[in-house]
XYZ file of C-alpha atoms in Angstrom:
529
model
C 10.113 -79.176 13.864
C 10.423 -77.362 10.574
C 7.210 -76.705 8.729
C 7.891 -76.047 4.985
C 4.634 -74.062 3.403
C 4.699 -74.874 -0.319
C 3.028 -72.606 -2.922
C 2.601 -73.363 -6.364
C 4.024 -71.376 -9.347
C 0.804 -70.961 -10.316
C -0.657 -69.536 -7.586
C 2.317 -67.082 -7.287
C 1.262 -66.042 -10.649
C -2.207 -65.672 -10.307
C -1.278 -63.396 -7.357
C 0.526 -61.421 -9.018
C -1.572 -60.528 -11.796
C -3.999 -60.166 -9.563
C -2.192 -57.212 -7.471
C -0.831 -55.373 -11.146
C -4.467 -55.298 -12.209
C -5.456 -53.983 -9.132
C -2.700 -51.130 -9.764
C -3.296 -50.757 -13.223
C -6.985 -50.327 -12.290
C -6.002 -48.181 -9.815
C -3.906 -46.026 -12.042
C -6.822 -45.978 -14.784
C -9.011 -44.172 -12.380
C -6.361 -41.535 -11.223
C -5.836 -40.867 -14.881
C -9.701 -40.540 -15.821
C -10.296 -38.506 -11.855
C -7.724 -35.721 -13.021
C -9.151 -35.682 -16.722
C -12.316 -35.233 -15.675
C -10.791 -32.005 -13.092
C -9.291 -31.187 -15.876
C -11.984 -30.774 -18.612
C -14.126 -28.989 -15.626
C -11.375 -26.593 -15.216
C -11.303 -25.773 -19.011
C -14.966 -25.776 -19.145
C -15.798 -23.436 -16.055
C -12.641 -21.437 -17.495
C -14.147 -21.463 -21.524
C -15.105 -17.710 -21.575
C -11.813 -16.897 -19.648
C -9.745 -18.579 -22.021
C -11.545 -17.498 -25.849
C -11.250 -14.013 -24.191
C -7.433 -13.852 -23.258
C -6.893 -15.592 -27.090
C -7.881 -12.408 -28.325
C -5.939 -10.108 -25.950
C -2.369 -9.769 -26.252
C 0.464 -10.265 -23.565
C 3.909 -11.233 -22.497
C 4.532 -15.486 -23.157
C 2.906 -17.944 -20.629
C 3.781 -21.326 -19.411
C 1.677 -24.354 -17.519
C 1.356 -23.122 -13.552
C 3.847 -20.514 -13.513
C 1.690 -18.738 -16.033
C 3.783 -15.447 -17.631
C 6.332 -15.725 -13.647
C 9.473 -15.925 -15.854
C 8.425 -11.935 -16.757
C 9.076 -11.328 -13.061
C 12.249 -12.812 -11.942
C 14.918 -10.647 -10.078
C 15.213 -8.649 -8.131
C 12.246 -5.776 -6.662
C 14.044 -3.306 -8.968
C 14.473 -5.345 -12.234
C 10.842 -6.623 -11.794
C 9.823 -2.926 -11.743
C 11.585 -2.070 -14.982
C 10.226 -5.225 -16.334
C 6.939 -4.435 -15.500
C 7.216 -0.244 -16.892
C 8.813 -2.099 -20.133
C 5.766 -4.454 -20.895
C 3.515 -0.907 -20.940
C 5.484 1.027 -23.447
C 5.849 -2.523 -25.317
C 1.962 -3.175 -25.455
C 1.217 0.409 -25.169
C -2.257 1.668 -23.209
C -4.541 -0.857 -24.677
C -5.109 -3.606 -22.032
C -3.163 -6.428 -22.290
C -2.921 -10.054 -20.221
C -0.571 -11.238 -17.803
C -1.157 -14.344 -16.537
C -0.377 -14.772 -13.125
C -0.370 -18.942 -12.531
C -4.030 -19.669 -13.892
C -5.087 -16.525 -13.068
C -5.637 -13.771 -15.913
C -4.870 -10.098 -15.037
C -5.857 -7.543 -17.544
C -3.718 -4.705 -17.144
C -5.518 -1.293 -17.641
C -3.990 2.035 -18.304
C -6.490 4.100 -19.894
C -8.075 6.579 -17.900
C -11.551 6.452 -19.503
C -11.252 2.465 -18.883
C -10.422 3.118 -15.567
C -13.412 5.523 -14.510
C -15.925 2.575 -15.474
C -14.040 -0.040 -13.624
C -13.628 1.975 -10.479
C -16.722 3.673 -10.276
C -18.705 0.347 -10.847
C -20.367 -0.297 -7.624
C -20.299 -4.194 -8.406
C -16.726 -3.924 -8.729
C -15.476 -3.675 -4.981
C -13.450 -6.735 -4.417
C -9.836 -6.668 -4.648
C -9.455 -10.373 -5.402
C -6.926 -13.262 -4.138
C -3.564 -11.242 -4.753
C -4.815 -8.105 -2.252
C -5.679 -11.827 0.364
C -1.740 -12.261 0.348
C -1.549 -8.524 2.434
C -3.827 -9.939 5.304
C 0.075 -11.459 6.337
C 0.645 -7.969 7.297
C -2.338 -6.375 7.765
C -4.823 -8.814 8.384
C -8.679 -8.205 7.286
C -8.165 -4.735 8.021
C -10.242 -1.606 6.034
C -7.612 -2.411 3.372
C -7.963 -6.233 2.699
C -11.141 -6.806 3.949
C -14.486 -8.866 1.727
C -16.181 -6.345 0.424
C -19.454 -6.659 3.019
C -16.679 -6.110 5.947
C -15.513 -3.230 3.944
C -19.103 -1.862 3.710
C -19.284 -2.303 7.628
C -16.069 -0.773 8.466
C -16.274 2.223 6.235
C -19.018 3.525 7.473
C -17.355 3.139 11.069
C -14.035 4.523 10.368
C -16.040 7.763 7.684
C -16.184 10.206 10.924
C -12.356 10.129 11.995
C -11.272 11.163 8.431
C -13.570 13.564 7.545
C -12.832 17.287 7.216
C -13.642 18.613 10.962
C -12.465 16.430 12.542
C -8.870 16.091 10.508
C -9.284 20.075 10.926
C -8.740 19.701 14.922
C -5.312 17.643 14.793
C -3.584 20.646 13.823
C -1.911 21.158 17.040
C -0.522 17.861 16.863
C 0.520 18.167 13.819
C 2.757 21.537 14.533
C 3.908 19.425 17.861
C 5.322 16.729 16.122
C 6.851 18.435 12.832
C 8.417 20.952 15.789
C 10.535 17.911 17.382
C 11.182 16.583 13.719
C 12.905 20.164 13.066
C 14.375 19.645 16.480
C 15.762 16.282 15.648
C 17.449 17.231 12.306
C 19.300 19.583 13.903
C 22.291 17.110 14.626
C 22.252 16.648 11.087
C 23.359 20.422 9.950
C 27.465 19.148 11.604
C 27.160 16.338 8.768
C 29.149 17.040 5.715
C 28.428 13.775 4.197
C 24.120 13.067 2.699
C 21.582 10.853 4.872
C 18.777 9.462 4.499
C 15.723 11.692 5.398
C 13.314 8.344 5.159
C 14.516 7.554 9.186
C 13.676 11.287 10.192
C 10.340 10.996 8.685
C 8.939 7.475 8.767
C 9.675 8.037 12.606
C 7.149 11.296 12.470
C 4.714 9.832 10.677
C 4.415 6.716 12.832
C 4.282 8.469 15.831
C 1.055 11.117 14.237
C -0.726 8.043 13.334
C -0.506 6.394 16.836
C -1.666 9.246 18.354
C -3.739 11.029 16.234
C -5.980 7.579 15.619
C -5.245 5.151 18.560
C -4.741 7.800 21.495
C -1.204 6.052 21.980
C 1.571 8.602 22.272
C 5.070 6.987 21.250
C 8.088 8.231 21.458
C 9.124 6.648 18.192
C 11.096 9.912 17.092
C 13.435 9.224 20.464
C 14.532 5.532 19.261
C 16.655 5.083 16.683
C 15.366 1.956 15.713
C 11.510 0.673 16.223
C 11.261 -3.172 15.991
C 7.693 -2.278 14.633
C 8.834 -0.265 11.813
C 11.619 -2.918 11.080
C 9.223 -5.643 11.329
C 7.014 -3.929 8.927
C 9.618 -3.498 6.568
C 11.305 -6.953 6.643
C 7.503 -8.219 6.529
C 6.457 -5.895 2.789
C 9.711 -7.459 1.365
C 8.774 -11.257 2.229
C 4.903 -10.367 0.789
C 6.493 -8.851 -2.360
C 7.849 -12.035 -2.971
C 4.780 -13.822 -3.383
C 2.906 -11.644 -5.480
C 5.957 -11.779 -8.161
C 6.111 -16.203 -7.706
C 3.020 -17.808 -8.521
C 4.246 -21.162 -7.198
C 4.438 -19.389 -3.779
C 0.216 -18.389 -3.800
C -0.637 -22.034 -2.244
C -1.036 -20.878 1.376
C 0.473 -24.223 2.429
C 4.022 -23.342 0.242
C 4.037 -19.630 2.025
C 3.252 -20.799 5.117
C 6.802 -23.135 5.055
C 8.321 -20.096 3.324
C 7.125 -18.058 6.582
C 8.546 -20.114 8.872
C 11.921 -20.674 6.834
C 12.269 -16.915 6.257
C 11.604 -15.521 9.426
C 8.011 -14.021 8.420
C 6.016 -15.795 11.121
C 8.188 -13.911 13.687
C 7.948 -10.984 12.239
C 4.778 -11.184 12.046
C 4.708 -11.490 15.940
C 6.470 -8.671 16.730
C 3.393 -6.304 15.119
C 0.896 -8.306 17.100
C 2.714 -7.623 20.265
C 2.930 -3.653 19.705
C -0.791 -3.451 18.223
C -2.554 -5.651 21.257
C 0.062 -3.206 23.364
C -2.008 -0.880 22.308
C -5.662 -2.349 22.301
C -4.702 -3.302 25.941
C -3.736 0.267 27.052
C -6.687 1.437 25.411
C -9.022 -0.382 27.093
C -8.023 0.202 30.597
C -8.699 3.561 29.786
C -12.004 2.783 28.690
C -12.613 1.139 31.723
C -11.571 3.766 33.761
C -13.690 5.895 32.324
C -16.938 4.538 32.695
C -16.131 4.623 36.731
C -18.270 7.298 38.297
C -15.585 9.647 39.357
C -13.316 9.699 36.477
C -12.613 13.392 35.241
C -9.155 13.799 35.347
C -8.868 11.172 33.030
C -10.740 12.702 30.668
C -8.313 15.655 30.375
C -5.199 15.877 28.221
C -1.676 16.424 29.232
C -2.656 20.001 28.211
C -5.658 19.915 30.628
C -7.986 19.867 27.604
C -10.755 17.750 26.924
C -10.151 14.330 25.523
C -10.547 14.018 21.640
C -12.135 10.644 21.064
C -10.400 8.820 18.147
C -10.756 5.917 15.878
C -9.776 3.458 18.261
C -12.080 4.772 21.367
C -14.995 4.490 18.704
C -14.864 1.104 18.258
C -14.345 0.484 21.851
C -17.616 2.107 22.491
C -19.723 0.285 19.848
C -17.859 -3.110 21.039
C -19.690 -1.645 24.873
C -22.867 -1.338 22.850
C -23.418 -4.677 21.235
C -21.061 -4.980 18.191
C -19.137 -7.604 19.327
C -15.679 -6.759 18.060
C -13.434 -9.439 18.177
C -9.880 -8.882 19.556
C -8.810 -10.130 15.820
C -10.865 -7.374 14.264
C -9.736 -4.705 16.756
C -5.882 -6.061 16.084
C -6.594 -5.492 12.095
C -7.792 -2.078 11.551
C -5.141 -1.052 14.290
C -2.052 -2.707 11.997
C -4.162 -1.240 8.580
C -3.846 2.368 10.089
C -0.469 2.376 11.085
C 0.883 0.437 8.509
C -0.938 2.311 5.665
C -0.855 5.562 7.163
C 2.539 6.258 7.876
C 4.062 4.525 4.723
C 1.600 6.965 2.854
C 2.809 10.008 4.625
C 6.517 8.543 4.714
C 7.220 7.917 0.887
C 5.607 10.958 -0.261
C 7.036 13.357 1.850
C 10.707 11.292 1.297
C 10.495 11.428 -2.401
C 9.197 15.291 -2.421
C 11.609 15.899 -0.261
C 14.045 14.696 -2.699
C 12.500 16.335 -5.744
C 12.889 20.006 -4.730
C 16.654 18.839 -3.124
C 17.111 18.099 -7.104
C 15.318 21.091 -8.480
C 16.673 23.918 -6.979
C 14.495 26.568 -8.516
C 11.764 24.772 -7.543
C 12.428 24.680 -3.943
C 12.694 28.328 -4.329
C 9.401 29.098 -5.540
C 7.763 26.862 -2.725
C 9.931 28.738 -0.180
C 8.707 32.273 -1.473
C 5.067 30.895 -1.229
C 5.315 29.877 2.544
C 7.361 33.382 3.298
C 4.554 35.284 1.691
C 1.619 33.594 3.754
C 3.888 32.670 7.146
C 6.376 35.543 7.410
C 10.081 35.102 8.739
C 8.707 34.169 12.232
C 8.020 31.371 14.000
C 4.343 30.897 14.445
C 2.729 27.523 14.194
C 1.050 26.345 10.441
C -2.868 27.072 10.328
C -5.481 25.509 8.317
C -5.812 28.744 6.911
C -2.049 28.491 5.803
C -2.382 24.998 4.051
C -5.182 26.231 2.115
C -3.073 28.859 0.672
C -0.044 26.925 0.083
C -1.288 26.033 -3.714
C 2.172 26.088 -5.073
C 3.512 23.652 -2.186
C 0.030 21.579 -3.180
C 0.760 21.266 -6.631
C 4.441 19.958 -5.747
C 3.002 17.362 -3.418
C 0.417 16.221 -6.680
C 3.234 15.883 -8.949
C 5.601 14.100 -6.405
C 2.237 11.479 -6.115
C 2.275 11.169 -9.973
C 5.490 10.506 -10.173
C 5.990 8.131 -7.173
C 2.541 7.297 -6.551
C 2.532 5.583 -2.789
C 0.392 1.983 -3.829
C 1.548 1.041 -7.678
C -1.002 -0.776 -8.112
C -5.199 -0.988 -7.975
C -6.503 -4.724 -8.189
C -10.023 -5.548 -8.875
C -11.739 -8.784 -9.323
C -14.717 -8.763 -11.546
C -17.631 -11.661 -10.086
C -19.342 -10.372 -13.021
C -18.776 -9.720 -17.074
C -18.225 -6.261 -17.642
C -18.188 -3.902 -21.048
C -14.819 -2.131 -21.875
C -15.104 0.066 -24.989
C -15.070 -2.931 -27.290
C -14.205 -5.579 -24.647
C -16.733 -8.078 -22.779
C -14.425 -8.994 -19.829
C -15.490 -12.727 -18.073
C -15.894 -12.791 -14.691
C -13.219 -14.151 -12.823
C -10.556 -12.247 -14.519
C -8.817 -9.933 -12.397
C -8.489 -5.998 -13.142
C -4.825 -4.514 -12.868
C -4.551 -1.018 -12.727
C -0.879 0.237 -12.635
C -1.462 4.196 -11.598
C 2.002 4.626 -11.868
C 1.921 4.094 -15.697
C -1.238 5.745 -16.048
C 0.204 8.830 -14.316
C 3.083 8.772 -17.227
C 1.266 8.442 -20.328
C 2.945 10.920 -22.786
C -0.477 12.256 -23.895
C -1.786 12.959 -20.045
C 1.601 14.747 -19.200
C 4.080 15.994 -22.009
C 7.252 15.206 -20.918
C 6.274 12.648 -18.141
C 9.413 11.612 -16.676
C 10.221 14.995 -15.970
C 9.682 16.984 -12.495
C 6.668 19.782 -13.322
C 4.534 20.952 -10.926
C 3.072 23.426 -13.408
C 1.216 20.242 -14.758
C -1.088 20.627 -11.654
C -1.728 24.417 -12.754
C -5.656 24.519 -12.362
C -5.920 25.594 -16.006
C -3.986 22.132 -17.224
C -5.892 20.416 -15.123
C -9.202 20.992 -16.266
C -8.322 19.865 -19.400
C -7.284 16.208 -18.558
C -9.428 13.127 -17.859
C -10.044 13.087 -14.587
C -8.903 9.753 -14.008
C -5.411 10.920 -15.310
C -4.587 11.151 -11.940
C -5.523 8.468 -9.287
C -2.310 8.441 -6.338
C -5.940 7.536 -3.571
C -7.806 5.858 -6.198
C -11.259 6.370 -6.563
C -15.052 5.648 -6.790
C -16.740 4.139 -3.650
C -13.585 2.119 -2.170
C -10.880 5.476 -2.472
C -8.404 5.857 -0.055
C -10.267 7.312 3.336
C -7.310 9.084 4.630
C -6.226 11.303 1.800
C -7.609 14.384 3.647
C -5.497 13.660 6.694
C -2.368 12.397 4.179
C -2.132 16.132 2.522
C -3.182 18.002 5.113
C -0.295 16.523 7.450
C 2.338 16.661 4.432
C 1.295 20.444 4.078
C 2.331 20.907 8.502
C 5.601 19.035 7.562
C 7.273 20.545 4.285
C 5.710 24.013 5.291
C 7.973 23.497 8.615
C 10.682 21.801 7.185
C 11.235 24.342 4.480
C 11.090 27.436 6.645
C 13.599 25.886 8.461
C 15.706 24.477 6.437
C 16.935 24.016 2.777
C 17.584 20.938 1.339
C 20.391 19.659 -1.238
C 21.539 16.391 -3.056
C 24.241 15.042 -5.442
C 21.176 12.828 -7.020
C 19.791 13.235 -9.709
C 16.447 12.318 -11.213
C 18.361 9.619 -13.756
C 19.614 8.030 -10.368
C 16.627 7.217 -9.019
C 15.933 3.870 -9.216
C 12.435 2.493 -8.496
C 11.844 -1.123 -6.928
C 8.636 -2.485 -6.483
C 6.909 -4.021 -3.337
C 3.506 -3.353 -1.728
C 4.671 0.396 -2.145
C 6.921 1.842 -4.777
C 10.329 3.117 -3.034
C 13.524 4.466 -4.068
C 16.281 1.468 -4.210
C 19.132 3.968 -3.155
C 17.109 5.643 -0.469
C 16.108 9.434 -0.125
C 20.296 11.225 0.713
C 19.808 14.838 1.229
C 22.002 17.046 2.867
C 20.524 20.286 4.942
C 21.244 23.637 5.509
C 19.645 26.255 7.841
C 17.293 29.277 6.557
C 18.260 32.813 6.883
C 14.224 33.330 6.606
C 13.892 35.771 3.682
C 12.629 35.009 0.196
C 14.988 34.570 -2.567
């Protein structure tokens, strides 16, 4: 039996209008909900907004803010960026950065207030994108972490105790002598950076974590490429705004590979943590004194990563997540510090001849044509060598960039900065003003004569930043880079075809040379020119 429902037009009708008013209504409120967000975003942003009216600054555009500035490639953004500078010259000017405002800060007498502001300690949301690689580390952490950590990490970097890692020092810039040997039957350049990234990585592991790696062996450490792969993938999203929703990056990780790079560091650090504390057990078991001796048959030297082992015994309740992050900050940090610095002053006396000379006379007069080990007596006498390493660091500073985000307004000369904005301090262009350093582009270590110094801002020179959230390891970075070119150069001299117009800057978490660091090396007859 067929049953035949019948509805009327009218009905239909009535339905109908009843289901668009219902979606009209709908769509009213949608409309009137993101008005609303939107008025309370202009009105919670009011100060922000009649303050970057006044300021000047590259062209901006709805949620990409000024992004179109910073499209290219690592290398064009840098050139983009050093252009902006000598276009709005050293009074700050605004990028926007999505809806965030960046005041960009170059003058040294700016600077000193900002970073020597105690209130001022927070780095902001664009230093959160390096917890990816580094996690909440010394580096990235909230500033109350930072407080906590500091004062934990203080002791390992201090003077005496950076003093007693000499020995290791000389040990591992012997093999790296050792290692470049093969390199004196090559007519053709290499790159230096593989040479001394693997030095530097192996220090730091055991120097701070008691790990000793033979990274110098390997030609290849999946770490160290991990790392690498990792800075450029990070890079990325601090140059596209419309990657900073963690939900976007997080698809972008998993499309470009970043998630398992990001795997392959946790493996090697918790490695590490996991050696570490079977040591530390074994230690606390009544008869345990040949493991506190060294291969050497010398007492253990605690380090950083026995310290926190010991408080984590006592009560502090270190998670594995916390141990994992200050493990990745100091390798990561550390020997990318030592690494790019040594690579590009390396490369610098390679170009100027002369120069090289002078440094060479310097370590022949304090070390003799022998082949004793470096003191710390040497490396305080080495002032020439010094003042090479200084202007190599204001040239190429390692970290481009300081970021601060201000929770409070602040006074600037004539400025009233809102809070919320964030601070952008590129040291790099700060370390090439034209009335800091006549002639900036140019190779001088005579600009770190103690006489020239005295007479410039302080703040004219900032490669560890400064004020209460500096770098912590600069003591240990220059005192190791003294061991190493001191060695290197009594060894060896150094030439290359490049020339300063070649190099060609690109710009990721640290500033590197696009065409790598090609030297060619020749052996020392050990006498002074």
């Amino acid at each position: 039996m067929n049953v035949t429902f019948y509805t009327s037009p009218a009905y239909s009708n009535t339905l109908g209008e009843f289901w668009q008013t219902k979606v009209e209504l709908v769509g009213y409120i949608i409309v009137i909900f993101l008005v609303i967000i939107w008025c309370r975003i202009k009105w919670n942003r009011r100060f922000i907004d009649r303050f970057a009216a006044k300021i000047p600054g590259p062209p901006s555009y709805p949620l990409i803010g000024s992004g179109l500035e910073f499209i290219g490639r690592s290398q064009d953004i840098m050139e983009k960026f050093i252009k902006l500078n000598e276009q709005y010259g050293p009074e700050p000017f605004k990028i926007w950065l999505g809806s965030s405002l960046v005041l960009n800060v170059t003058k040294p007498e700016y600077i000193q207030i900002i970073l020597n502001n105690s209130n001022i300690l927070d780095r902001g949301k664009l230093s959160d994108f390096l917890s990816c690689v580094l996690g909440e580390g010394l580096l990235t952490a909230s500033v109350p972490t930072w407080k906590m950590h500091r004062r934990i990490i203080s002791p390992f970097f201090n003077s005496s105790h950076i003093n007693i890692l000499m020995p290791i020092f000389n040990e591992k810039c012997t093999k790296f002598i050792r290692n470049l040997k093969k390199e004196l039957r090559n007519p053709e350049s290499f790159n230096i950076w593989d040479y001394v990234v693997s030095l530097s990585f192996d220090t730091i592991c055991e120097t701070a974590l008691g790990y000793r790696r033979g990274t110098q062996d390997n030609d290849k450490s999946e770490y160290l490429d991990s790392m690498t792969k990792i800075t450029e993938q990070v890079n990325a999203r601090f140059t596209k705004p419309w990657l900073y929703p963690d939900i976007i990056f997080n698809i972008y990780g998993k499309i470009t590979g970043l998630n398992q790079m990001y795997e392959n560091l946790i493996k090697f650090t918790d490695k590490i943590i996991k050696e570490k504390k079977t040591q530390y057990a074994q230690k606390k078991k009544p008869d345990h004194s040949s493991l506190n001796l060294t291969r050497n048959g010398k007492k253990q030297r605690k380090v950083f990563l026995d310290a926190l082992l010991e408080l984590n015994d006592e009560g502090a309740n270190f998670s594995k997540k916390y141990l994992r992050d200050e493990v990745l900050t100091i390798m990561s940090t550390g020997s990318e510090s030592i690494s790019l610095t040594t690579c590009f002053c390396i490369l610098m006396l390679a170009i100027h001849q002369d120069i090289q000379e002078k440094v060479y006379d310097e370590i022949y007069r304090i070390m003799g044509g022998g082949d004793r080990i470096v003191t710390i007596e040497d490396t305080v006498k080495f002032v020439y060598l010094e003042q090479c390493i200084k202007e190599t660091l204001r040239l190429y500073p390692v970290g481009p960039v300081i970021l601060r985000h201000l929770h409070d307004d602040i006074k600037l000369s004539n400025y009233t900065i809102p809070k919320d904005t964030t601070i952008f301090i590129p040291i790099l262009v700060t370390h090439r003003l034209a009335e800091l350093y006549p002639n900036p582009l140019e190779y001088n270590p005579d600009n770190f004569d103690p006489e020239k110094v005295v007479n410039r801002h302080k703040y004219s020179f900032i490669p560890f930043s400064d004020g209460p959230r500096n770098c912590i390891g600069q003591k240990y970075v220059m005192l190791l880079m003294k061991v190493l070119l001191s060695t290197f150069l009594r060894n060896y001299s150094v030439h290359t075809k490049c020339k300063m117009s070649d190099i060609k800057l690109k710009l990721e978490l640290a500033i590197k040379n696009v065409h790598g660091y090609q030297v060619t090396i020749r052996p020392r007859d050990r006498t002074p020119t």
